Amino acid sequence: MAGPRVVIIGAGIVGANLADELTARGWDQITVVDQGPLPLTGGSTSHAPGLVFQTNGSRTMTAFAQYTVEKFAGIDLGGEWCFNQVGGLEVATTPERLAELHRRQGWATSCGIEGTVLDAKECVRLHPLVDESKILGGLYVPTDGLAKASRVVVALAQRARARSAVFRGSTKVTGIEQAGGRVTGVATTEGTIPADIAVSCAGFWGPDIGAMVGMDVPLLPLAHQYAKTDQVPELVGRNTEAAEAGLPILRHQDQDLYFREHVDRLGIGSYAHRPMPVDLRELTESADVSAASMPSMLPFTDEDFAQPWEQCKLLLPCLENSKIESAFNGIFSFTPDGGPLIGESSDVSGFWLAEAVWVTHSAGVARAVAQLLVDGRSDTELRGCDVHRFEEVQLAPEYVSETSQQNFVEIYDILHPLQPKASPRDLRVSPFHVRQKELGAVFLEGGGWERPHWYEANADLVGDLPAEWVPPERDAWASQFHSPIAAAEAWRTRTSVAMYDMTPLKRLEITGPGALPLLQRLTTGKMDKSIGSVTYTLLLDETGGVRSDITVARLRDNHFQVGANGNIDLDYFQRHAAADDGVQVRDITGATCCIGLWGPRARDVVQALSADDFSNENFKYFRAKRVRIAGIPVTAMRLSYVGELGWELYTTADYGLRLWDALWAQGQEHDVIAAGRAAFNSLRMEKGYRSWGTDMTTEHNPYEAGLGFAVSAQKTDFAGYEALQGVSDSTVDRRLACVVVDDGQSVVLGHEPVFLDGKPVGYVTSAAFGHTVAAPIAYAWLPASAMPGTQVEIQYFDRRIAATVAAEPLVDPEMKRIRA
Ligand SMILES: Cc1cc2nc3c(=O)[nH]c(=O)nc-3n(C[C@H](O)[C@H](O)[C@H](O)COP(=O)(O)OP(=O)(O)OC[C@H]3O[C@@H](n4cnc5c(N)ncnc54)[C@H](O)[C@@H]3O)c2cc1C
C-alpha cells in the first residue's frame, strides 16, 4: 500500500479532482464519500453551467484556472468533451469598465494568458448576438471556455477508480473520529471508514463538516440565479447537441450578468439581485436527486430576475421575444475575502479543507491540496487561500455573513486595490485611535484593524513642501485613496520625526526552554545570539521558498518576541511547537501596541523622556532593550522599516495612549507629526524593504527576492537548507528588481505586466511614488539579466510607461541615516 488512508468528503468537482490528483501521485487508499447518489450528487457541481474565465486579480487564482483549462481540455468521457474552448468575452458598456478590461488584460498578460481588448465591432464579429451600439469594447481571451463539470466528475472518477480509489454514494458523513488529536476515521451513515486523513470537499456544506471537529469554517452559502431561455431563433442550427456551444462565453459585468449557449437556448447567470443567504437546515434531503431537483437548487424567485431580464434584452436584442423556460436559484459558497479555504485544522491533525472553490479553479486547487498532502508544499503560493489567514474576529458568523454577502454584491464591481470595506469597521482599534481621529486620520482597514493612511491634520504641511518634494498630479485611478498629504508625511519623516502606529502588525511571543531550538530549526538566521539582539530572518518551506520574513528579538534567554506577517505564521509556529516540549507560542498583538518613532530627530524626542541610554554607542541598530519612557515600561527595538534613525516602541495596550501623548508632547519642539501607511509604504520601498506576500512568497527563493543576506552561512539545520545548496545570487534566473518610472509622474499600483524588448517578462509587485527620489518607483519580478540601467515598459491600463531598472536601495545605500 502506498500513501495513508484518505477519506475525501464530497464527490463534486473538487473531491473528484482531488481523488484524481492523489491517485496520480501514487496514493492508493483513497475513498470518496458523498451523501448524494453518484455521479449526480446534488451539490453545486451537479448544475454548474461551467463558465471558465481565467483572468483574476490574484495570480494564484489565475494559475488555478490555467491548470483547470489545461487539465480539462486534455480529458474526455467516451469521446465527449470535458472542456469546450469557445473563448471568453467580457464586454464594457461604460468607459470605466473599458479601462478595467485593459487592466484585466494586463493581469492576463502578466500570467501568460493571451488576451486582447477589442473594439465593439470586433466583439460583435465574435459574438453576433451582442448589440454593437450598446458596448464600447470587450476583452477576449481565446483559451477561456466551458467546463462540463458533471462530465469531468465522471471522467476523473473513472480514472481515479482505475488507480484503486473507491467512490461511495448515498453515504452521509456524520462525524470525524479522532484520537490523540489525530483523525482516525470518518463516521458515516453506512459505518465508520478508518482514515489517517479526512479532506472536506463538501462545498457549501463545509461549515457543517468543520463543526464536527470544532473548526469555524468562514463560508456562507448564498443563492445565485441561473435561467435558461426557450429556443432563440438566432441560435437555431448553430450548435450540435454534442458541442452545445460555439460562441464565446460572455460577461456583462456592468449589469452583473453572464451568458452561455445551451445548443439553441441561452443560459443566463445573474448576480444582479439581493444576496440570498441559505440556512443549510432548510435544504431538502440529498437522497432524491434529479437534474431538475437537488439540494443545491432552490425555487426561482421571479421578482429578482425582472430587472436583469430587461438588461439581457438590451444587450442581446434577440431575446426580445424570448421567454425563460427553466430557472433556479442555485447555491454555492462565498467567503469574507472571496478566496477559497485550503488547509489543515490547527487542532485535529489530518483534518483538511478544500472548500469555496469554483469549477474554474477546481483542478488547480485540487492539485495544490494534493501537493500539500504528498509533498508538504504547493507549487502555487497559497497565502490568499489558507484557511488560517483570518483573524479570530473574522471567523464570527456575523462577520462571515456580512462580508460574504458584500462580496456577492461586489462580485463584478471595479474595485481599487486600496478600497477598504465599508462595513464592518472599527472592529479593532489601537490605543492611539482616539488621537488619530483628532488628527483627522483617514483609515483603511486590514485584518479588522483600523489603519491610518494619512492624517488631514498634516494638510497645511503640503504648502510648506520644498519644490523638489512637491508630488506631481496623479491620474483619476491613482488618486483614489490617496492624498498629497502623504508627501508631506514622508518629507517630515526624512527631515524631522514622525510617529507611526505599528500596532496591527502581528506580534508573537515564543517562550520556554524549547523556544530557541524551535526558532533555530525554522528560521534561516542565527538565533543563538545575546539577549537584546534582534534578527531579520526568513521562514522557508522545504524547497527554499520564502513562507515569511520575520524579526526575532531575544528579550531573555527563553523569551523571544517575533514580528510576523499574520495568522498564517502563528499557525505555522504553533503547529511546529506542538511537536516540542517546553515551548509556548502566543499571539500578543491585541494585548500590546507599538509606535514607530522614526526620523533624524527621533533620538532627541525619546532621550528627553527617558533615563535609559539611547545613544548610538549604547543602543545600537538591531538591538532591543527594556526601557522606561515617561515612566512607561517599554520594549524598545532599534529598527526602522522606513530607513531612518528610530525605534519601534512596544508597550501593553493599557499604557499605549499615555506613551503616544508623552512622545507627542515631547516631539512638538522637533516638529513631530503622526504619519500613515501611504508615506510608510513609499519610504520602505525607497529603502528596498520587501513586503512579504506582495513582493515575494513561497514561489520565490531568498536569492531571487534579494534576501540572500538573511540566510546564515553558518547554519545547516533549518527548514529549506537542503534546497538552497548551490543556489546563490549568481545562479538565479529571475530577480525582484527596483524600477524607476522615467517620466517622473506615472504612478502604477501593482500587478501590471512588465515588458522587455516588447515581450512580457515579469510583473509589478509593489508600487508607490518615491517622495525622496521624486519619481514613481516599483518592484517587479524580472529576468536576472535585467541589470540596473535596463529599459523596460510597464503596461498601465492601455498604455506603456517607460521605466529603468535601478540599483537599490534608492535611499541611503550606505546606511548612514539608519545607523546615525
Ligand atoms: C447557479 C450557479 C452557477 C455557477 N456557475 C459557475 C460557473 O459558471 N463557473 C464556475 O467556475 N463556477 C460556477 N459556480 C460555482 C460552482 O458550481 C461551485 O463553486 C462548485 O461546483 C463547487 O464544487 P464543490 O466540489 O466544492 O462542491 P459540490 O459540488 O457542492 O460538492 C460537495 C459535495 O459534498 C457532499 N457533501 C456535503 N456534506 C456531506 C456529508 N455530510 N457527507 C457526505 N457528503 C457530503 C455534497 O453532497 C456534494 O456532492 C456556479 C454555482 C451556481 C450555484
Tab-separated table of C-alpha atoms in Angstrom, residues 27-357:
chain	number	residue	atom	x	y	z
A	27	TRP	CA	-1.610	7.231	-3.149
A	28	ASP	CA	-3.822	4.189	-3.346
A	29	GLN	CA	-6.047	4.171	-0.284
A	30	ILE	CA	-8.476	6.859	-1.309
A	31	THR	CA	-12.190	6.694	-0.535
A	32	VAL	CA	-14.558	9.398	-1.732
A	33	VAL	CA	-17.906	9.560	0.049
A	34	ASP	CA	-20.937	11.612	-0.782
A	35	GLN	CA	-24.287	11.938	0.870
A	36	GLY	CA	-25.963	12.138	-2.528
A	37	PRO	CA	-26.186	9.486	-5.221
A	38	LEU	CA	-23.338	9.151	-7.741
A	39	PRO	CA	-22.459	10.726	-10.024
A	40	LEU	CA	-25.100	13.472	-9.768
A	41	THR	CA	-24.785	14.135	-6.065
A	42	GLY	CA	-26.980	17.194	-5.814
A	43	GLY	CA	-24.143	19.560	-4.906
A	44	SER	CA	-23.275	22.771	-6.751
A	45	THR	CA	-21.283	20.872	-9.380
A	46	SER	CA	-24.354	18.948	-10.447
A	47	HIS	CA	-25.902	22.026	-12.043
A	48	ALA	CA	-22.858	24.251	-12.667
A	49	PRO	CA	-23.033	25.886	-16.103
A	50	GLY	CA	-19.231	25.750	-16.062
A	51	LEU	CA	-18.050	29.051	-17.477
A	52	VAL	CA	-14.301	29.358	-17.049
A	53	PHE	CA	-12.923	32.894	-17.251
A	54	GLN	CA	-9.296	32.543	-16.213
A	55	THR	CA	-8.270	36.164	-15.638
A	56	ASN	CA	-8.197	37.187	-11.999
A	57	GLY	CA	-6.534	39.895	-9.929
A	58	SER	CA	-4.931	37.120	-7.884
A	59	ARG	CA	-2.060	35.371	-9.610
A	60	THR	CA	-2.803	32.247	-7.594
A	61	MET	CA	-6.423	32.091	-8.737
A	62	THR	CA	-5.341	32.673	-12.318
A	63	ALA	CA	-2.802	29.859	-12.033
A	64	PHE	CA	-5.506	27.553	-10.651
A	65	ALA	CA	-7.768	28.400	-13.583
A	66	GLN	CA	-4.985	27.914	-16.116
A	67	TYR	CA	-4.383	24.425	-14.779
A	68	THR	CA	-8.118	23.663	-14.838
A	69	VAL	CA	-8.242	24.610	-18.510
A	70	GLU	CA	-5.139	22.593	-19.332
A	71	LYS	CA	-6.365	19.542	-17.447
A	72	PHE	CA	-9.998	19.535	-18.581
A	73	ALA	CA	-9.012	20.228	-22.174
A	74	GLY	CA	-6.911	17.079	-22.019
A	75	ILE	CA	-9.668	14.703	-20.942
A	76	ASP	CA	-12.914	13.443	-22.398
A	77	LEU	CA	-15.569	10.915	-21.490
A	78	GLY	CA	-16.028	8.334	-24.199
A	79	GLY	CA	-15.151	10.941	-26.798
A	80	GLU	CA	-17.435	13.607	-25.339
A	81	TRP	CA	-15.782	16.900	-24.433
A	82	CYS	CA	-14.981	17.976	-20.915
A	83	PHE	CA	-13.765	21.421	-21.947
A	84	ASN	CA	-15.136	23.348	-24.894
A	85	GLN	CA	-12.664	26.107	-25.617
A	86	VAL	CA	-15.076	28.631	-27.078
A	87	GLY	CA	-13.161	31.628	-25.695
A	88	GLY	CA	-14.336	34.248	-23.250
A	89	LEU	CA	-15.614	37.741	-23.965
A	90	GLU	CA	-16.179	40.404	-21.290
A	91	VAL	CA	-17.897	43.488	-22.654
A	92	ALA	CA	-17.830	47.087	-21.433
A	93	THR	CA	-20.744	49.479	-21.567
A	94	THR	CA	-19.013	52.302	-19.695
A	95	PRO	CA	-15.613	53.979	-20.124
A	96	GLU	CA	-14.707	52.892	-16.581
A	97	ARG	CA	-15.374	49.250	-17.470
A	98	LEU	CA	-13.401	49.529	-20.675
A	99	ALA	CA	-10.453	50.856	-18.660
A	100	GLU	CA	-10.935	47.998	-16.206
A	101	LEU	CA	-10.836	45.497	-19.077
A	102	HIS	CA	-7.482	46.937	-20.097
A	103	ARG	CA	-6.330	46.420	-16.522
A	104	ARG	CA	-7.591	42.830	-16.627
A	105	GLN	CA	-5.855	42.298	-19.946
A	106	GLY	CA	-2.676	43.377	-18.159
A	107	TRP	CA	-3.242	40.790	-15.427
A	108	ALA	CA	-3.791	38.110	-18.062
A	109	THR	CA	-0.598	39.112	-19.868
A	110	SER	CA	1.407	39.064	-16.659
A	111	CYS	CA	0.264	35.466	-16.084
A	112	GLY	CA	0.999	34.298	-19.607
A	113	ILE	CA	-2.610	34.290	-20.825
A	114	GLU	CA	-3.250	35.703	-24.267
A	115	GLY	CA	-5.989	38.312	-24.186
A	116	THR	CA	-6.945	41.247	-26.395
A	117	VAL	CA	-9.112	44.282	-25.847
A	118	LEU	CA	-11.284	44.599	-28.928
A	119	ASP	CA	-13.498	47.381	-30.228
A	120	ALA	CA	-17.256	46.964	-30.358
A	121	LYS	CA	-17.326	45.799	-33.968
A	122	GLU	CA	-14.746	43.086	-33.356
A	123	CYS	CA	-16.676	41.931	-30.289
A	124	VAL	CA	-19.838	41.572	-32.330
A	125	ARG	CA	-17.973	39.672	-35.001
A	126	LEU	CA	-17.079	37.147	-32.297
A	127	HIS	CA	-20.489	37.218	-30.641
A	128	PRO	CA	-23.115	38.324	-33.160
A	129	LEU	CA	-25.958	38.311	-30.609
A	130	VAL	CA	-24.496	41.377	-28.872
A	131	ASP	CA	-25.909	44.782	-29.845
A	132	GLU	CA	-22.910	46.733	-31.113
A	133	SER	CA	-24.453	50.064	-30.165
A	134	LYS	CA	-24.594	49.073	-26.506
A	135	ILE	CA	-20.924	48.313	-25.974
A	136	LEU	CA	-17.660	50.189	-26.114
A	137	GLY	CA	-15.465	47.148	-26.499
A	138	GLY	CA	-14.511	43.935	-24.786
A	139	LEU	CA	-11.729	41.697	-23.517
A	140	TYR	CA	-11.380	38.480	-25.474
A	141	VAL	CA	-9.436	35.527	-24.089
A	142	PRO	CA	-9.383	32.703	-26.661
A	143	THR	CA	-8.380	29.991	-24.175
A	144	ASP	CA	-11.371	30.525	-21.853
A	145	GLY	CA	-14.366	28.290	-22.288
A	146	LEU	CA	-16.886	25.890	-20.874
A	147	ALA	CA	-16.185	23.086	-18.453
A	148	LYS	CA	-18.731	20.278	-18.474
A	149	ALA	CA	-18.453	19.865	-14.728
A	150	SER	CA	-20.717	16.846	-14.263
A	151	ARG	CA	-18.904	15.012	-17.081
A	152	VAL	CA	-15.492	15.928	-15.685
A	153	VAL	CA	-16.513	14.366	-12.381
A	154	VAL	CA	-17.370	11.082	-14.097
A	155	ALA	CA	-14.195	11.090	-16.185
A	156	LEU	CA	-11.978	11.804	-13.200
A	157	ALA	CA	-13.758	9.275	-11.007
A	158	GLN	CA	-13.181	6.640	-13.682
A	159	ARG	CA	-9.506	7.492	-13.803
A	160	ALA	CA	-9.164	7.500	-10.012
A	161	ARG	CA	-11.082	4.220	-9.721
A	162	ALA	CA	-8.753	2.641	-12.240
A	163	ARG	CA	-5.970	3.570	-9.833
A	164	SER	CA	-7.888	1.925	-6.944
A	165	ALA	CA	-9.870	4.812	-5.480
A	166	VAL	CA	-13.286	3.890	-4.091
A	167	PHE	CA	-16.332	6.122	-4.559
A	168	ARG	CA	-19.301	5.627	-2.228
A	169	GLY	CA	-22.524	7.473	-2.892
A	170	SER	CA	-25.544	7.854	-0.579
A	171	THR	CA	-23.153	7.790	2.355
A	172	LYS	CA	-23.531	10.755	4.632
A	173	VAL	CA	-20.654	11.748	6.886
A	174	THR	CA	-21.880	12.164	10.440
A	175	GLY	CA	-18.660	12.657	12.373
A	176	ILE	CA	-14.877	12.694	12.327
A	177	GLU	CA	-13.319	10.159	14.648
A	178	GLN	CA	-10.110	11.152	16.348
A	179	ALA	CA	-7.672	10.024	18.988
A	180	GLY	CA	-4.760	11.931	20.455
A	181	GLY	CA	-5.558	14.965	18.298
A	182	ARG	CA	-5.388	12.955	15.065
A	183	VAL	CA	-8.038	11.797	12.624
A	184	THR	CA	-8.626	8.055	12.906
A	185	GLY	CA	-11.762	7.613	10.873
A	186	VAL	CA	-14.793	9.117	9.233
A	187	ALA	CA	-18.165	8.132	10.665
A	188	THR	CA	-20.926	7.765	8.076
A	189	THR	CA	-24.475	6.545	7.877
A	190	GLU	CA	-23.011	3.339	6.427
A	191	GLY	CA	-20.453	2.786	9.167
A	192	THR	CA	-17.025	4.145	10.009
A	193	ILE	CA	-14.273	4.310	7.417
A	194	PRO	CA	-10.818	4.168	9.016
A	195	ALA	CA	-8.714	7.123	7.901
A	196	ASP	CA	-5.457	8.904	8.604
A	197	ILE	CA	-6.552	11.942	6.639
A	198	ALA	CA	-10.020	13.371	6.011
A	199	VAL	CA	-10.389	16.129	3.426
A	200	SER	CA	-13.620	18.053	3.414
A	201	CYS	CA	-14.531	18.918	-0.166
A	202	ALA	CA	-18.107	19.444	0.921
A	203	GLY	CA	-18.621	22.760	-0.862
A	204	PHE	CA	-21.188	24.943	0.850
A	205	TRP	CA	-21.847	22.238	3.443
A	206	GLY	CA	-18.299	22.926	4.691
A	207	PRO	CA	-19.298	24.627	7.949
A	208	ASP	CA	-21.249	21.507	8.978
A	209	ILE	CA	-18.250	19.250	8.409
A	210	GLY	CA	-15.914	21.732	10.146
A	211	ALA	CA	-18.206	21.750	13.170
A	212	MET	CA	-17.557	18.004	13.519
A	213	VAL	CA	-14.010	18.874	14.678
A	214	GLY	CA	-14.931	22.173	16.323
A	215	MET	CA	-13.494	24.224	13.466
A	216	ASP	CA	-15.029	27.510	12.374
A	217	VAL	CA	-15.275	27.495	8.591
A	218	PRO	CA	-15.731	31.069	7.343
A	219	LEU	CA	-18.061	30.359	4.453
A	220	LEU	CA	-21.588	31.470	3.657
A	221	PRO	CA	-23.902	29.563	1.300
A	222	LEU	CA	-25.625	32.039	-0.995
A	223	ALA	CA	-28.152	31.515	-3.759
A	224	HIS	CA	-27.450	32.834	-7.239
A	225	GLN	CA	-29.875	32.878	-10.148
A	226	TYR	CA	-29.474	30.841	-13.300
A	227	ALA	CA	-32.070	30.803	-16.064
A	228	LYS	CA	-32.446	29.179	-19.480
A	229	THR	CA	-34.441	30.759	-22.264
A	230	ASP	CA	-36.651	28.962	-24.691
A	231	GLN	CA	-35.392	28.453	-28.221
A	232	VAL	CA	-33.648	31.536	-29.597
A	233	PRO	CA	-34.201	31.679	-33.379
A	234	GLU	CA	-30.760	33.209	-33.940
A	235	LEU	CA	-29.177	30.148	-32.336
A	236	VAL	CA	-31.103	27.514	-34.244
A	237	GLY	CA	-28.740	25.451	-36.348
A	238	ARG	CA	-25.601	26.961	-34.852
A	239	ASN	CA	-24.693	24.205	-32.415
A	240	THR	CA	-24.954	20.442	-32.396
A	241	GLU	CA	-26.381	18.748	-29.307
A	242	ALA	CA	-22.918	17.361	-28.680
A	243	ALA	CA	-20.998	20.638	-28.900
A	244	GLU	CA	-23.661	22.661	-27.046
A	245	ALA	CA	-21.937	25.954	-27.708
A	246	GLY	CA	-19.751	27.725	-30.216
A	247	LEU	CA	-19.937	31.387	-29.278
A	248	PRO	CA	-17.591	32.733	-26.618
A	249	ILE	CA	-18.883	32.692	-23.077
A	250	LEU	CA	-19.989	36.238	-22.374
A	251	ARG	CA	-19.853	38.511	-19.342
A	252	HIS	CA	-21.726	41.782	-18.948
A	253	GLN	CA	-20.265	42.857	-15.631
A	254	ASP	CA	-21.810	46.325	-15.694
A	255	GLN	CA	-25.145	44.584	-15.148
A	256	ASP	CA	-23.872	41.577	-13.136
A	257	LEU	CA	-24.769	39.104	-15.885
A	258	TYR	CA	-23.129	36.273	-17.782
A	259	PHE	CA	-24.265	34.102	-20.695
A	260	ARG	CA	-23.562	30.799	-22.429
A	261	GLU	CA	-25.290	28.788	-25.123
A	262	HIS	CA	-27.163	25.546	-24.448
A	263	VAL	CA	-27.457	24.380	-28.070
A	264	ASP	CA	-30.248	26.707	-29.290
A	265	ARG	CA	-31.086	28.213	-25.926
A	266	LEU	CA	-29.254	30.765	-23.880
A	267	GLY	CA	-28.225	30.280	-20.259
A	268	ILE	CA	-28.102	33.422	-18.139
A	269	GLY	CA	-26.456	33.814	-14.772
A	270	SER	CA	-27.346	36.836	-12.687
A	271	TYR	CA	-25.746	38.380	-9.626
A	272	ALA	CA	-27.993	41.407	-10.056
A	273	HIS	CA	-30.092	40.569	-7.055
A	274	ARG	CA	-30.075	40.926	-3.303
A	275	PRO	CA	-27.771	38.478	-1.505
A	276	MET	CA	-29.808	35.423	-0.519
A	277	PRO	CA	-28.081	33.574	2.335
A	278	VAL	CA	-29.190	29.987	2.787
A	279	ASP	CA	-29.744	28.160	6.035
A	280	LEU	CA	-28.410	24.636	5.482
A	281	ARG	CA	-31.005	23.210	7.843
A	282	GLU	CA	-33.748	24.261	5.478
A	283	LEU	CA	-32.428	22.321	2.491
A	284	THR	CA	-34.139	19.235	1.170
A	285	GLU	CA	-32.593	15.867	1.914
A	286	SER	CA	-29.996	14.714	-0.522
A	287	ALA	CA	-31.402	11.274	-1.292
A	288	ASP	CA	-33.711	12.369	-4.100
A	289	VAL	CA	-31.611	13.969	-6.776
A	290	SER	CA	-32.526	14.645	-10.382
A	291	ALA	CA	-31.336	17.206	-12.912
A	292	ALA	CA	-34.320	19.370	-12.027
A	293	SER	CA	-34.321	18.881	-8.293
A	294	MET	CA	-31.424	18.727	-5.888
A	295	PRO	CA	-30.495	20.164	-2.507
A	296	SER	CA	-28.328	22.878	-4.078
A	297	MET	CA	-31.241	24.199	-6.165
A	298	LEU	CA	-33.887	26.442	-4.663
A	299	PRO	CA	-37.043	27.644	-6.380
A	300	PHE	CA	-36.524	30.563	-8.734
A	301	THR	CA	-37.623	33.934	-7.372
A	302	ASP	CA	-39.015	35.660	-10.474
A	303	GLU	CA	-39.108	39.099	-8.921
A	304	ASP	CA	-35.309	39.081	-8.526
A	305	PHE	CA	-34.878	38.454	-12.249
A	306	ALA	CA	-37.288	41.073	-13.591
A	307	GLN	CA	-34.804	43.932	-13.899
A	308	PRO	CA	-31.808	41.800	-15.031
A	309	TRP	CA	-34.009	40.254	-17.724
A	310	GLU	CA	-34.639	43.703	-19.176
A	311	GLN	CA	-30.876	44.274	-19.225
A	312	CYS	CA	-30.357	40.947	-21.008
A	313	LYS	CA	-32.710	42.074	-23.754
A	314	LEU	CA	-30.885	45.364	-24.111
A	315	LEU	CA	-27.507	43.708	-24.622
A	316	LEU	CA	-28.859	40.796	-26.666
A	317	PRO	CA	-31.838	42.095	-28.674
A	318	CYS	CA	-32.538	38.571	-29.973
A	319	LEU	CA	-34.054	37.866	-26.548
A	320	GLU	CA	-36.792	40.434	-27.082
A	321	ASN	CA	-39.294	37.726	-27.972
A	322	SER	CA	-37.847	35.018	-25.739
A	323	LYS	CA	-39.147	33.607	-22.519
A	324	ILE	CA	-37.492	31.942	-19.579
A	325	GLU	CA	-38.129	28.233	-19.889
A	326	SER	CA	-36.454	26.943	-16.755
A	327	ALA	CA	-34.665	28.640	-13.885
A	328	PHE	CA	-33.498	28.134	-10.339
A	329	ASN	CA	-31.661	29.800	-7.506
A	330	GLY	CA	-28.501	27.732	-7.167
A	331	ILE	CA	-26.403	27.622	-4.018
A	332	PHE	CA	-22.670	27.984	-3.735
A	333	SER	CA	-20.046	29.272	-1.317
A	334	PHE	CA	-18.884	32.795	-0.551
A	335	THR	CA	-16.147	33.786	1.901
A	336	PRO	CA	-15.161	37.052	3.641
A	337	ASP	CA	-12.485	37.874	1.054
A	338	GLY	CA	-13.705	35.815	-1.876
A	339	GLY	CA	-10.813	33.336	-1.673
A	340	PRO	CA	-11.106	29.579	-1.226
A	341	LEU	CA	-10.424	27.765	2.032
A	342	ILE	CA	-7.488	25.394	1.990
A	343	GLY	CA	-5.565	23.911	4.885
A	344	GLU	CA	-5.342	21.583	7.815
A	345	SER	CA	-7.117	22.098	11.122
A	346	SER	CA	-4.887	23.592	13.823
A	347	ASP	CA	-6.368	21.257	16.421
A	348	VAL	CA	-7.034	17.971	14.677
A	349	SER	CA	-4.130	16.677	12.713
A	350	GLY	CA	-5.157	15.073	9.433
A	351	PHE	CA	-8.383	17.063	9.035
A	352	TRP	CA	-8.167	19.196	5.881
A	353	LEU	CA	-10.408	21.558	3.950
A	354	ALA	CA	-10.689	22.368	0.240
A	355	GLU	CA	-13.815	24.476	0.032
A	356	ALA	CA	-15.353	27.591	-1.504
A	357	VAL	CA	-13.895	26.629	-4.862
